[in-house]
Amino acid sequence: MFTLHPQLEVDTLLVGDLPICRVLLSGQFSQYPWLILVPRRTGCRDLTDLPEQDYLPVMEEVRYVHDKLREVTKADKMNIAALGNAVPQLHIHIIARFQGDEAWPGPVWGKGEVTPYPDKGLKMLKKLREVLDLQAYDA
Amino acid sequence: MFTLHPQLEVDTLLVGDLPICRVLLSGQFSQYPWLILVPRRTGCRDLTDLPEQDYLPVMEEVRYVHDKLREVTKADKMNIAALGNAVPQLHIHIIARFQGDEAWPGPVWGKGEVTPYPDKGLKMLKKLREVLDLQAYDA
């Protein structure tokens, strides 16, 4: 049975579920709106550890969330990554970047002040749930 | 017409071409074998800027190269990313990581000494061309 890794549990806010992936919002770095997709599958660490038949549907979910996050944030650039060296549960970062943001043009990991959303992310979560419309998702 | 961004040209060695992606080897950081896939399409910066019909085939090529690189390097962990904040041509990093490597457990960007392959990458390129068998690729 799928359970979220405790580190991801602590660092994120729940947006909702797509057919395969849980969609989480990083609560720590509001300067770059940062979503994390976690396929609700067990025993996956690398991206291709996914069951064969789940790989392309997960990549469709990545595309969907990527484009909606870009739309809602009007980002200058999107960053996507599956790293997971420290947290051994497959998770995919989708991050909205802005020219001149705190880590620009470098990657965000290990950079930038912890800057939680002032309202515990409520406004951002509401906006994301509206734009993502997770229940209506159709690959 | 597709032309490789000059920065990618300078930093990498040519492995060969898949149906959509050019496969490059980073020549700078032999401590973590690092491939870069560049879809031979024009005007793409974000991953989803790809023509609609190319997105999933590119993700199949990513899976193929990822698994072959993992196999040939016996990596402890694979890292995948599309960042491209500095180089405005879509390129996808596929990196073999090892526990205790120079950047472990952090991401590799901006870390680690420049450590070119001692033989200009000839041995690694040969091994990669064998294991990838690009001409025989069939999604």
Tab-separated table of C-alpha atoms in Angstrom:
chain	number	residue	atom	x	y	z
A	1	MET	CA	0.000	0.000	0.000
A	2	PHE	CA	1.260	3.460	-0.919
A	3	THR	CA	2.301	5.775	1.888
A	4	LEU	CA	4.014	9.106	1.391
A	5	HIS	CA	7.623	9.319	2.586
A	6	PRO	CA	7.716	11.211	5.930
A	7	GLN	CA	10.128	13.835	4.554
A	8	LEU	CA	7.767	14.682	1.700
A	9	GLU	CA	4.892	14.709	4.201
A	10	VAL	CA	6.697	17.317	6.319
A	11	ASP	CA	7.891	19.563	3.472
A	12	THR	CA	4.717	19.813	1.430
A	13	LEU	CA	1.042	20.708	1.311
A	14	LEU	CA	-1.485	18.436	-0.374
A	15	VAL	CA	-3.009	19.729	-3.599
A	16	GLY	CA	-4.808	16.517	-4.553
A	17	ASP	CA	-4.592	13.295	-6.569
A	18	LEU	CA	-4.387	12.636	-10.296
A	19	PRO	CA	-5.104	9.068	-11.495
A	20	ILE	CA	-1.530	7.979	-10.677
A	21	CYS	CA	0.283	10.849	-8.989
A	22	ARG	CA	-0.274	12.667	-5.746
A	23	VAL	CA	0.249	16.397	-6.355
A	24	LEU	CA	2.031	18.273	-3.578
A	25	LEU	CA	3.046	21.911	-3.152
A	26	SER	CA	6.374	22.667	-1.506
A	27	GLY	CA	5.503	24.712	1.547
A	28	GLN	CA	9.045	25.977	2.067
A	29	PHE	CA	9.930	28.075	-0.963
A	30	SER	CA	7.104	30.336	-2.027
A	31	GLN	CA	9.563	32.389	-4.120
A	32	TYR	CA	9.428	29.656	-6.776
A	33	PRO	CA	6.071	27.868	-6.908
A	34	TRP	CA	7.172	24.267	-6.696
A	35	LEU	CA	5.016	21.199	-7.214
A	36	ILE	CA	6.038	17.633	-6.513
A	37	LEU	CA	4.360	14.652	-8.179
A	38	VAL	CA	4.549	11.351	-6.343
A	39	PRO	CA	3.249	8.300	-8.229
A	40	ARG	CA	1.105	6.299	-5.796
A	41	ARG	CA	3.110	3.142	-6.431
A	42	THR	CA	5.348	1.236	-4.061
A	43	GLY	CA	9.019	0.385	-4.427
A	44	CYS	CA	9.919	3.048	-7.008
A	45	ARG	CA	12.989	5.204	-6.657
A	46	ASP	CA	14.243	5.900	-10.190
A	47	LEU	CA	11.739	7.226	-12.732
A	48	THR	CA	11.863	4.013	-14.739
A	49	ASP	CA	11.217	1.848	-11.678
A	50	LEU	CA	7.552	2.587	-12.408
A	51	PRO	CA	5.534	-0.361	-13.658
A	52	GLU	CA	6.027	-0.445	-17.449
A	53	GLN	CA	2.425	0.531	-18.183
A	54	ASP	CA	2.520	3.517	-15.783
A	55	TYR	CA	5.539	5.305	-17.245
A	56	LEU	CA	3.885	7.150	-20.146
A	57	PRO	CA	0.676	7.943	-18.201
A	58	VAL	CA	2.859	9.474	-15.470
A	59	MET	CA	4.678	11.520	-18.104
A	60	GLU	CA	1.273	12.708	-19.361
A	61	GLU	CA	0.425	13.805	-15.827
A	62	VAL	CA	3.780	15.612	-15.677
A	63	ARG	CA	2.935	17.452	-18.902
A	64	TYR	CA	-0.506	18.386	-17.622
A	65	VAL	CA	0.711	19.749	-14.285
A	66	HIS	CA	3.708	21.463	-15.901
A	67	ASP	CA	1.529	23.375	-18.346
A	68	LYS	CA	-1.064	24.347	-15.749
A	69	LEU	CA	1.605	25.565	-13.329
A	70	ARG	CA	3.253	27.565	-16.106
A	71	GLU	CA	-0.123	29.067	-16.993
A	72	VAL	CA	-1.054	30.054	-13.442
A	73	THR	CA	2.371	31.454	-12.509
A	74	LYS	CA	3.327	32.964	-15.892
A	75	ALA	CA	6.817	31.567	-15.222
A	76	ASP	CA	9.763	32.576	-17.390
A	77	LYS	CA	11.049	28.991	-17.373
A	78	MET	CA	9.939	25.648	-16.017
A	79	ASN	CA	12.290	23.168	-14.356
A	80	ILE	CA	11.538	19.451	-14.142
A	81	ALA	CA	13.617	16.905	-12.263
A	82	ALA	CA	13.600	13.480	-10.687
A	83	LEU	CA	16.588	13.351	-8.350
A	84	GLY	CA	15.726	11.532	-5.118
A	85	ASN	CA	19.256	10.952	-3.858
A	86	ALA	CA	18.201	11.862	-0.325
A	87	VAL	CA	14.519	10.838	-0.253
A	88	PRO	CA	14.209	7.277	-1.580
A	89	GLN	CA	10.658	7.539	-2.914
A	90	LEU	CA	10.160	8.500	-6.555
A	91	HIS	CA	9.046	12.123	-6.789
A	92	ILE	CA	9.138	14.546	-9.674
A	93	HIS	CA	9.801	18.242	-9.157
A	94	ILE	CA	7.982	20.750	-11.360
A	95	ILE	CA	9.138	24.254	-10.551
A	96	ALA	CA	8.159	27.672	-11.883
A	97	ARG	CA	11.215	29.869	-12.300
A	98	PHE	CA	11.553	33.594	-12.816
A	99	GLN	CA	14.458	35.583	-14.199
A	100	GLY	CA	16.158	37.070	-11.166
A	101	ASP	CA	14.589	34.707	-8.629
A	102	GLU	CA	16.744	33.827	-5.645
A	103	ALA	CA	18.540	30.927	-7.346
A	104	TRP	CA	18.418	32.152	-10.962
A	105	PRO	CA	19.868	30.921	-13.285
A	106	GLY	CA	21.024	27.969	-11.151
A	107	PRO	CA	18.868	25.090	-9.967
A	108	VAL	CA	16.862	25.685	-6.779
A	109	TRP	CA	18.110	22.822	-4.618
A	110	GLY	CA	20.161	24.002	-1.674
A	111	LYS	CA	19.624	27.642	-2.627
A	112	GLY	CA	17.267	30.289	-1.368
A	113	GLU	CA	15.884	31.240	2.026
A	114	VAL	CA	13.094	29.149	3.476
A	115	THR	CA	10.108	31.379	2.733
A	116	PRO	CA	6.813	29.697	3.649
A	117	TYR	CA	3.595	31.008	2.132
A	118	PRO	CA	2.228	33.692	4.489
A	119	ASP	CA	-1.212	32.037	4.711
A	120	LYS	CA	-0.001	28.415	4.983
A	121	GLY	CA	-0.413	28.217	1.235
A	122	LEU	CA	-4.206	28.505	1.320
A	123	LYS	CA	-4.469	31.025	-1.516
A	124	MET	CA	-1.970	29.164	-3.719
A	125	LEU	CA	-3.619	25.806	-3.022
A	126	LYS	CA	-7.011	27.237	-3.959
A	127	LYS	CA	-5.631	28.662	-7.211
A	128	LEU	CA	-3.855	25.397	-8.059
A	129	ARG	CA	-6.911	23.261	-7.346
A	130	GLU	CA	-8.967	25.504	-9.614
A	131	VAL	CA	-6.522	25.506	-12.510
A	132	LEU	CA	-5.596	21.821	-12.200
A	133	ASP	CA	-9.220	20.681	-11.817
A	134	LEU	CA	-7.903	17.255	-10.814
A	135	GLN	CA	-11.239	15.440	-10.886
A	136	ALA	CA	-11.757	16.453	-14.504
A	137	TYR	CA	-8.308	15.282	-15.643
A	138	ASP	CA	-8.472	13.197	-18.782
A	139	ALA	CA	-5.162	12.153	-20.359
B	1	MET	CA	16.766	23.481	-39.311
B	2	PHE	CA	18.087	22.062	-36.048
B	3	THR	CA	21.471	23.232	-34.867
B	4	LEU	CA	22.985	22.423	-31.500
B	5	HIS	CA	23.370	25.353	-29.099
B	6	PRO	CA	27.059	26.425	-29.077
B	7	GLN	CA	27.341	25.925	-25.296
B	8	LEU	CA	26.184	22.301	-25.587
B	9	GLU	CA	28.549	21.874	-28.545
B	10	VAL	CA	31.495	23.003	-26.411
B	11	ASP	CA	30.643	21.026	-23.255
B	12	THR	CA	29.828	17.648	-24.768
B	13	LEU	CA	30.962	14.755	-26.927
B	14	LEU	CA	28.677	13.248	-29.557
B	15	VAL	CA	27.393	9.760	-28.840
B	16	GLY	CA	24.909	9.602	-31.715
B	17	ASP	CA	21.299	10.147	-32.748
B	18	LEU	CA	18.071	8.453	-31.728
B	19	PRO	CA	14.992	9.045	-33.932
B	20	ILE	CA	14.267	12.368	-32.190
B	21	CYS	CA	17.083	13.108	-29.740
B	22	ARG	CA	20.758	13.739	-30.190
B	23	VAL	CA	22.636	11.901	-27.439
B	24	LEU	CA	25.599	13.755	-25.957
B	25	LEU	CA	28.106	12.892	-23.237
B	26	SER	CA	29.239	15.639	-20.886
B	27	GLY	CA	32.979	15.828	-21.384
B	28	GLN	CA	33.562	17.822	-18.203
B	29	PHE	CA	32.538	15.611	-15.295
B	30	SER	CA	33.714	12.046	-15.718
B	31	GLN	CA	33.077	11.419	-11.996
B	32	TYR	CA	29.358	11.112	-12.777
B	33	PRO	CA	28.673	9.745	-16.261
B	34	TRP	CA	26.299	12.349	-17.616
B	35	LEU	CA	24.303	12.150	-20.819
B	36	ILE	CA	22.321	14.963	-22.378
B	37	LEU	CA	19.442	14.371	-24.779
B	38	VAL	CA	18.619	17.173	-27.187
B	39	PRO	CA	15.470	16.725	-29.278
B	40	ARG	CA	16.315	17.725	-32.851
B	41	ARG	CA	13.468	20.197	-32.996
B	42	THR	CA	13.587	23.966	-33.247
B	43	GLY	CA	12.122	26.558	-30.902
B	44	CYS	CA	11.803	24.328	-27.815
B	45	ARG	CA	12.937	25.485	-24.410
B	46	ASP	CA	10.559	23.899	-21.876
B	47	LEU	CA	9.968	20.159	-22.103
B	48	THR	CA	6.382	20.637	-23.197
B	49	ASP	CA	7.343	23.056	-25.970
B	50	LEU	CA	7.912	19.892	-28.007
B	51	PRO	CA	5.423	19.290	-30.790
B	52	GLU	CA	2.480	17.449	-29.195
B	53	GLN	CA	3.203	14.205	-31.056
B	54	ASP	CA	6.890	14.213	-30.059
B	55	TYR	CA	6.453	14.450	-26.294
B	56	LEU	CA	5.797	10.795	-25.465
B	57	PRO	CA	8.303	9.433	-28.037
B	58	VAL	CA	10.936	11.696	-26.452
B	59	MET	CA	10.001	10.341	-23.022
B	60	GLU	CA	10.440	6.815	-24.434
B	61	GLU	CA	13.911	7.789	-25.615
B	62	VAL	CA	14.613	9.170	-22.133
B	63	ARG	CA	13.574	5.840	-20.592
B	64	TYR	CA	15.715	3.891	-23.038
B	65	VAL	CA	18.861	5.955	-22.468
B	66	HIS	CA	18.261	6.125	-18.699
B	67	ASP	CA	18.078	2.345	-18.387
B	68	LYS	CA	21.063	1.696	-20.621
B	69	LEU	CA	23.198	4.244	-18.744
B	70	ARG	CA	22.150	2.714	-15.419
B	71	GLU	CA	23.062	-0.720	-16.751
B	72	VAL	CA	26.480	0.253	-18.078
B	73	THR	CA	27.497	2.337	-15.035
B	74	LYS	CA	25.824	0.247	-12.300
B	75	ALA	CA	24.802	3.583	-10.761
B	76	ASP	CA	23.337	3.746	-7.259
B	77	LYS	CA	20.803	6.340	-8.393
B	78	MET	CA	19.827	8.042	-11.614
B	79	ASN	CA	19.032	11.751	-11.870
B	80	ILE	CA	16.907	13.211	-14.664
B	81	ALA	CA	16.283	16.896	-15.241
B	82	ALA	CA	15.230	19.483	-17.778
B	83	LEU	CA	16.362	22.843	-16.431
B	84	GLY	CA	17.725	25.046	-19.198
B	85	ASN	CA	17.662	28.354	-17.371
B	86	ALA	CA	21.062	29.273	-18.809
B	87	VAL	CA	21.069	27.427	-22.159
B	88	PRO	CA	17.840	28.218	-24.000
B	89	GLN	CA	17.630	24.997	-26.037
B	90	LEU	CA	15.640	22.087	-24.616
B	91	HIS	CA	18.009	19.457	-23.261
B	92	ILE	CA	17.446	16.646	-20.800
B	93	HIS	CA	20.109	15.577	-18.329
B	94	ILE	CA	20.422	11.880	-17.483
B	95	ILE	CA	23.110	11.387	-14.865
B	96	ALA	CA	24.503	8.304	-13.153
B	97	ARG	CA	25.090	8.962	-9.468
B	98	PHE	CA	27.083	7.063	-6.884
B	99	GLN	CA	26.868	7.171	-3.118
B	100	GLY	CA	29.778	9.308	-2.017
B	101	ASP	CA	30.374	10.913	-5.411
B	102	GLU	CA	31.641	14.491	-5.343
B	103	ALA	CA	28.195	16.080	-5.121
B	104	TRP	CA	26.336	13.294	-3.277
B	105	PRO	CA	23.569	13.505	-2.122
B	106	GLY	CA	23.025	16.936	-3.704
B	107	PRO	CA	22.405	17.627	-7.375
B	108	VAL	CA	25.491	17.894	-9.597
B	109	TRP	CA	25.015	21.363	-11.074
B	110	GLY	CA	27.611	23.825	-9.874
B	111	LYS	CA	29.364	21.144	-7.819
B	112	GLY	CA	32.422	19.048	-8.450
B	113	GLU	CA	35.789	19.676	-10.067
B	114	VAL	CA	35.974	19.731	-13.840
B	115	THR	CA	37.381	16.257	-14.505
B	116	PRO	CA	37.543	15.469	-18.223
B	117	TYR	CA	37.830	11.853	-19.332
B	118	PRO	CA	41.543	11.027	-19.588
B	119	ASP	CA	41.228	9.734	-23.170
B	120	LYS	CA	38.863	12.453	-24.466
B	121	GLY	CA	36.028	10.090	-23.616
B	122	LEU	CA	36.943	7.535	-26.286
B	123	LYS	CA	36.518	4.478	-24.054
B	124	MET	CA	33.268	5.726	-22.536
B	125	LEU	CA	31.879	6.717	-25.953
B	126	LYS	CA	32.692	3.263	-27.310
B	127	LYS	CA	30.988	1.577	-24.365
B	128	LEU	CA	27.924	3.839	-24.647
B	129	ARG	CA	27.602	3.305	-28.411
B	130	GLU	CA	27.725	-0.439	-27.862
B	131	VAL	CA	25.154	-0.535	-25.069
B	132	LEU	CA	22.838	2.055	-26.637
B	133	ASP	CA	22.986	0.481	-30.114
B	134	LEU	CA	21.285	3.602	-31.467
B	135	GLN	CA	20.646	2.302	-34.977
B	136	ALA	CA	18.706	-0.645	-33.553
B	137	TYR	CA	16.505	1.508	-31.288
B	138	ASP	CA	12.853	0.615	-31.577
B	139	ALA	CA	10.448	2.353	-29.193
